[in-house]
Tab-separated table of C-alpha atoms in Angstrom:
chain	number	residue	atom	x	y	z
C	1447	UNK	CA	25.310	76.028	16.623
C	1448	UNK	CA	24.048	73.188	19.216
C	1449	UNK	CA	23.734	71.214	15.852
C	1450	UNK	CA	27.081	71.795	14.803
C	1451	UNK	CA	28.937	71.128	17.566
C	1452	UNK	CA	27.127	67.708	18.044
C	1453	UNK	CA	27.764	66.921	14.087
C	1454	UNK	CA	31.873	67.953	15.347
C	1455	UNK	CA	31.214	65.238	17.964
C	1456	UNK	CA	29.889	62.987	15.917
C	1457	UNK	CA	32.868	63.616	12.612
C	1458	UNK	CA	35.812	62.890	14.856
C	1459	UNK	CA	34.270	59.889	17.323
C	1460	UNK	CA	35.299	57.695	14.047
C	1461	UNK	CA	38.806	57.471	12.978
C	1462	UNK	CA	38.478	57.603	9.486
C	1463	UNK	CA	38.207	61.784	9.853
C	1464	UNK	CA	42.206	61.520	11.175
C	1465	UNK	CA	43.217	58.993	8.724
C	1466	UNK	CA	41.523	60.635	5.508
C	1467	UNK	CA	43.136	64.263	7.201
C	1468	UNK	CA	46.474	63.257	7.386
C	1469	UNK	CA	46.460	60.806	3.919
C	1470	UNK	CA	45.326	63.922	2.371
C	1471	UNK	CA	47.802	66.372	4.230
C	1472	UNK	CA	50.335	63.613	3.703
C	1473	UNK	CA	50.016	63.724	-0.211
C	1474	UNK	CA	49.942	67.211	-0.474
C	1475	UNK	CA	53.334	67.927	1.361
C	1476	UNK	CA	54.599	64.658	0.209
C	1477	UNK	CA	54.715	64.819	-3.655
C	1478	UNK	CA	55.891	68.543	-3.084
C	1479	UNK	CA	59.137	67.043	-1.877
C	1480	UNK	CA	59.269	64.254	-4.329
C	1481	UNK	CA	59.380	67.103	-6.991
C	1482	UNK	CA	61.874	69.418	-5.334
C	1483	UNK	CA	64.151	66.580	-4.770
C	1484	UNK	CA	64.133	65.319	-8.083
C	1485	UNK	CA	64.500	67.278	-10.339
C	1486	UNK	CA	67.870	69.350	-11.509
C	1487	UNK	CA	68.898	72.485	-9.075
C	1488	UNK	CA	69.460	74.454	-12.731
C	1489	UNK	CA	66.081	73.613	-13.869
C	1490	UNK	CA	62.884	75.998	-11.421
C	1491	UNK	CA	60.015	74.690	-10.246
C	1492	UNK	CA	56.934	75.984	-10.662
C	1493	UNK	CA	54.905	77.259	-7.637
C	1494	UNK	CA	51.486	75.525	-9.095
C	1495	UNK	CA	54.024	72.233	-9.455
C	1496	UNK	CA	54.995	72.172	-6.211
C	1497	UNK	CA	50.547	71.560	-5.861
C	1498	UNK	CA	50.278	68.483	-7.773
C	1499	UNK	CA	49.100	66.411	-5.198
C	1500	UNK	CA	46.722	67.969	-3.113
C	1501	UNK	CA	44.572	69.376	-6.407
C	1502	UNK	CA	45.049	66.392	-7.767
C	1503	UNK	CA	44.356	63.871	-5.144
C	1504	UNK	CA	44.063	64.757	-1.985
C	1505	UNK	CA	40.631	66.239	-3.221
C	1506	UNK	CA	39.916	62.501	-3.766
C	1507	UNK	CA	40.707	61.866	-0.172
C	1508	UNK	CA	38.485	64.566	1.359
C	1509	UNK	CA	35.841	63.553	-1.015
C	1510	UNK	CA	35.993	60.329	0.666
C	1511	UNK	CA	35.525	61.721	4.181
C	1512	UNK	CA	33.244	64.033	3.521
C	1513	UNK	CA	30.968	60.808	2.001
C	1514	UNK	CA	31.552	58.460	5.018
C	1515	UNK	CA	31.149	61.891	7.070
C	1516	UNK	CA	27.252	60.620	6.278
C	1517	UNK	CA	27.308	56.804	4.827
C	1518	UNK	CA	28.633	55.805	7.790
C	1519	UNK	CA	25.875	57.079	9.644
C	1520	UNK	CA	23.671	55.185	7.678
C	1521	UNK	CA	25.455	52.248	7.657
C	1522	UNK	CA	24.993	51.671	11.486
C	1523	UNK	CA	21.180	53.275	11.646
C	1524	UNK	CA	22.705	56.335	14.110
C	1525	UNK	CA	20.947	58.635	10.928
C	1526	UNK	CA	17.508	57.423	12.766
C	1527	UNK	CA	18.802	59.550	15.830
C	1528	UNK	CA	19.770	62.283	14.352
C	1529	UNK	CA	16.237	62.333	12.777
C	1530	UNK	CA	14.601	61.753	15.785
C	1531	UNK	CA	16.219	64.365	17.294
C	1532	UNK	CA	15.648	66.612	14.510
C	1533	UNK	CA	12.204	65.257	12.753
C	1534	UNK	CA	12.804	67.889	9.680
C	1535	UNK	CA	15.872	66.467	8.649
C	1536	UNK	CA	16.891	68.915	6.519
C	1537	UNK	CA	18.937	71.357	9.643
C	1538	UNK	CA	20.975	68.441	10.681
C	1539	UNK	CA	21.886	67.382	7.019
C	1540	UNK	CA	23.483	70.924	6.582
C	1541	UNK	CA	25.024	71.492	9.871
C	1542	UNK	CA	26.674	68.119	9.197
C	1543	UNK	CA	27.826	69.925	5.213
C	1544	UNK	CA	29.325	73.128	6.948
C	1545	UNK	CA	30.999	71.329	9.401
C	1546	UNK	CA	32.578	68.912	7.223
C	1547	UNK	CA	33.359	71.259	4.830
C	1548	UNK	CA	35.256	73.859	7.486
C	1549	UNK	CA	37.431	70.566	8.043
C	1550	UNK	CA	38.370	70.500	4.737
C	1551	UNK	CA	39.092	74.586	4.000
C	1552	UNK	CA	41.509	73.243	6.699
C	1553	UNK	CA	42.539	70.155	5.384
C	1554	UNK	CA	43.595	71.836	2.358
C	1555	UNK	CA	45.127	74.935	3.562
C	1556	UNK	CA	47.387	72.960	5.439
C	1557	UNK	CA	48.400	70.783	2.635
C	1558	UNK	CA	48.383	73.418	0.402
C	1559	UNK	CA	51.132	76.189	2.525
C	1560	UNK	CA	52.638	72.992	3.823
C	1561	UNK	CA	53.492	72.118	0.446
C	1562	UNK	CA	54.803	75.806	-0.403
C	1563	UNK	CA	56.426	75.883	2.288
C	1564	UNK	CA	58.057	72.967	2.180
C	1565	UNK	CA	59.512	73.234	-1.397
C	1566	UNK	CA	60.234	76.172	-0.153
C	1567	UNK	CA	62.892	74.930	1.338
C	1568	UNK	CA	64.300	72.477	0.158
C	1569	UNK	CA	64.561	74.963	-3.102
C	1570	UNK	CA	65.662	78.353	-1.785
C	1571	UNK	CA	67.400	79.531	-5.074
C	1572	UNK	CA	63.729	79.296	-7.572
C	1573	UNK	CA	62.828	82.033	-5.701
C	1574	UNK	CA	59.132	80.578	-4.829
C	1575	UNK	CA	56.506	82.708	-3.633
C	1576	UNK	CA	53.305	83.351	-3.884
C	1577	UNK	CA	54.294	86.897	-6.213
C	1578	UNK	CA	50.596	87.570	-8.032
C	1579	UNK	CA	47.413	87.609	-7.678
C	1580	UNK	CA	46.707	83.472	-9.425
C	1581	UNK	CA	49.501	82.691	-6.954
C	1582	UNK	CA	48.144	83.226	-4.153
C	1583	UNK	CA	44.359	81.749	-5.547
C	1584	UNK	CA	46.610	78.092	-6.385
C	1585	UNK	CA	48.071	77.798	-3.075
C	1586	UNK	CA	44.502	79.158	-1.496
C	1587	UNK	CA	42.539	78.547	-3.437
C	1588	UNK	CA	42.233	75.038	-2.538
C	1589	UNK	CA	41.019	75.003	0.682
C	1590	UNK	CA	37.832	76.140	-0.731
C	1591	UNK	CA	37.807	74.127	-3.207
C	1592	UNK	CA	38.540	70.993	-0.450
C	1593	UNK	CA	34.943	72.666	1.254
C	1594	UNK	CA	33.357	72.582	-2.809
C	1595	UNK	CA	33.895	69.019	-3.438
C	1596	UNK	CA	32.953	68.019	0.179
C	1597	UNK	CA	30.019	69.087	0.307
C	1598	UNK	CA	29.848	67.720	-3.246
C	1599	UNK	CA	30.552	64.008	-2.059
C	1600	UNK	CA	27.993	64.760	0.977
C	1601	UNK	CA	24.954	65.352	-1.102
C	1602	UNK	CA	26.339	62.108	-3.341
C	1603	UNK	CA	26.093	60.449	0.838
C	1604	UNK	CA	22.813	61.250	0.833
C	1605	UNK	CA	21.019	60.067	-1.623
C	1606	UNK	CA	23.275	56.808	-2.246
C	1607	UNK	CA	23.428	55.845	1.615
C	1608	UNK	CA	26.060	53.637	0.549
C	1609	UNK	CA	29.935	53.788	1.637
C	1610	UNK	CA	31.036	51.811	-0.956
C	1611	UNK	CA	28.426	52.882	-3.897
C	1612	UNK	CA	29.160	56.586	-2.760
C	1613	UNK	CA	33.028	56.131	-3.083
C	1614	UNK	CA	33.505	54.929	-6.036
C	1615	UNK	CA	30.733	56.522	-7.880
C	1616	UNK	CA	32.851	60.160	-6.695
C	1617	UNK	CA	36.423	58.748	-7.340
C	1618	UNK	CA	35.498	57.350	-11.402
C	1619	UNK	CA	33.573	60.521	-11.903
C	1620	UNK	CA	37.045	62.581	-10.231
C	1621	UNK	CA	39.527	60.605	-11.978
C	1622	UNK	CA	38.558	59.366	-15.299
C	1623	UNK	CA	34.553	60.386	-16.439
C	1624	UNK	CA	35.482	64.374	-17.054
C	1625	UNK	CA	38.827	62.642	-18.792
C	1626	UNK	CA	36.824	60.324	-20.960
C	1627	UNK	CA	34.257	62.900	-21.843
C	1628	UNK	CA	36.083	64.735	-24.600
C	1629	UNK	CA	36.317	61.945	-26.568
C	1630	UNK	CA	32.662	62.504	-27.019
C	1631	UNK	CA	32.987	63.512	-30.880
C	1632	UNK	CA	32.357	66.891	-32.077
C	1633	UNK	CA	30.114	67.760	-28.325
C	1634	UNK	CA	32.951	66.287	-25.884
C	1635	UNK	CA	35.465	70.120	-25.719
C	1636	UNK	CA	32.355	71.644	-25.273
C	1637	UNK	CA	30.670	69.688	-22.503
C	1638	UNK	CA	34.160	69.300	-21.178
C	1639	UNK	CA	34.420	73.145	-20.698
C	1640	UNK	CA	31.498	72.981	-18.217
C	1641	UNK	CA	32.253	69.956	-16.180
C	1642	UNK	CA	32.566	71.001	-12.550
C	1643	UNK	CA	35.995	69.509	-11.848
C	1644	UNK	CA	37.479	71.062	-14.863
C	1645	UNK	CA	36.235	74.605	-13.922
C	1646	UNK	CA	37.458	73.944	-10.687
C	1647	UNK	CA	40.906	73.472	-12.064
C	1648	UNK	CA	40.215	77.319	-13.618
C	1649	UNK	CA	39.532	78.214	-10.184
C	1650	UNK	CA	43.075	77.143	-8.856
C	1651	UNK	CA	45.459	77.383	-12.002
C	1652	UNK	CA	43.823	80.186	-14.334
C	1653	UNK	CA	45.726	79.508	-18.876
C	1654	UNK	CA	48.365	79.574	-18.348
C	1655	UNK	CA	51.074	76.725	-19.305
C	1656	UNK	CA	53.140	75.769	-16.999
C	1657	UNK	CA	54.563	71.833	-15.556
C	1658	UNK	CA	52.155	69.693	-14.616
C	1659	UNK	CA	48.917	68.788	-15.661
C	1660	UNK	CA	47.075	70.706	-18.811
C	1661	UNK	CA	45.446	74.205	-17.609
C	1662	UNK	CA	41.514	74.233	-17.402
C	1663	UNK	CA	39.738	75.130	-20.955
C	1664	UNK	CA	36.544	76.718	-19.112
C	1665	UNK	CA	35.967	80.147	-20.352
C	1666	UNK	CA	34.777	81.517	-16.985
C	1667	UNK	CA	37.261	83.723	-15.004
C	1668	UNK	CA	38.739	82.279	-11.352
C	1669	UNK	CA	36.148	84.475	-9.740
C	1670	UNK	CA	32.988	83.279	-11.744
C	1671	UNK	CA	34.825	79.257	-11.993
C	1672	UNK	CA	34.665	79.138	-8.110
C	1673	UNK	CA	31.127	80.281	-8.402
C	1674	UNK	CA	30.165	77.800	-10.167
C	1675	UNK	CA	31.077	75.606	-8.822
C	1676	UNK	CA	29.884	75.839	-5.402
C	1677	UNK	CA	26.573	77.026	-7.234
C	1678	UNK	CA	26.934	72.467	-8.949
C	1679	UNK	CA	27.666	71.561	-4.961
C	1680	UNK	CA	24.447	73.424	-3.838
C	1681	UNK	CA	22.388	72.430	-6.558
C	1682	UNK	CA	22.918	68.924	-5.599
C	1683	UNK	CA	22.547	69.031	-1.514
C	1684	UNK	CA	19.420	71.471	-1.950
C	1685	UNK	CA	18.039	67.841	-4.352
C	1686	UNK	CA	20.163	65.203	-1.439
C	1687	UNK	CA	17.676	67.626	0.955
C	1688	UNK	CA	14.726	66.944	-0.690
C	1689	UNK	CA	15.282	63.627	-1.455
C	1690	UNK	CA	15.962	62.385	2.806
C	1691	UNK	CA	12.805	64.366	3.847
C	1692	UNK	CA	10.782	61.968	1.509
C	1693	UNK	CA	12.124	58.665	1.663
C	1694	UNK	CA	12.087	56.689	4.716
C	1695	UNK	CA	15.653	57.131	7.014
């Protein structure tokens, strides 16, 4: 618990987490407001469409927050003090990942329910609400996806240690690589089915074609999709912990 408290204090001692949290919520709620205001009143909007800002862009900002939580310590060499206080290193890094994941979880839930609430206020006749299990996953599921994405970003931050490099790699992969993989002849589609953020999208949106981006082509059920996504994050974190133990701070 002491390590968790220390990591919480370190995380919120800088401005970047606050700004990232504010931007993420603003993206989630802002896109919902734009959609609700721009869609003609005789065309009802889908619940999943209200989550477009968070599920498409909020994840990227949360991963930037998570990567900075690690790389900033390497940049200013405060990580040396951390490792001197915790010589085995892994407990401190795991505590950091847990704290960042919990913060990401809270940000995701605030953004998701805030977007839904605003859309319901602006479009009272569209009967938006959490009527099915998939509706709940689409909204409440954003927090767990944010949390797992944050763990992935922490792991990458530990491996790369440089803010610019870690953020660039995260954003390029999230925004471009998974889509470009589909262009590989013959095998691209099959590879894409198992890529992490495509699988996470299956958990959030299922297989129903609604407004917004095309649904995931992952063959997994939503529950197994979340487990698979979490498994990938845990594997990356374990690899990062192993590397952190072997090299100089």
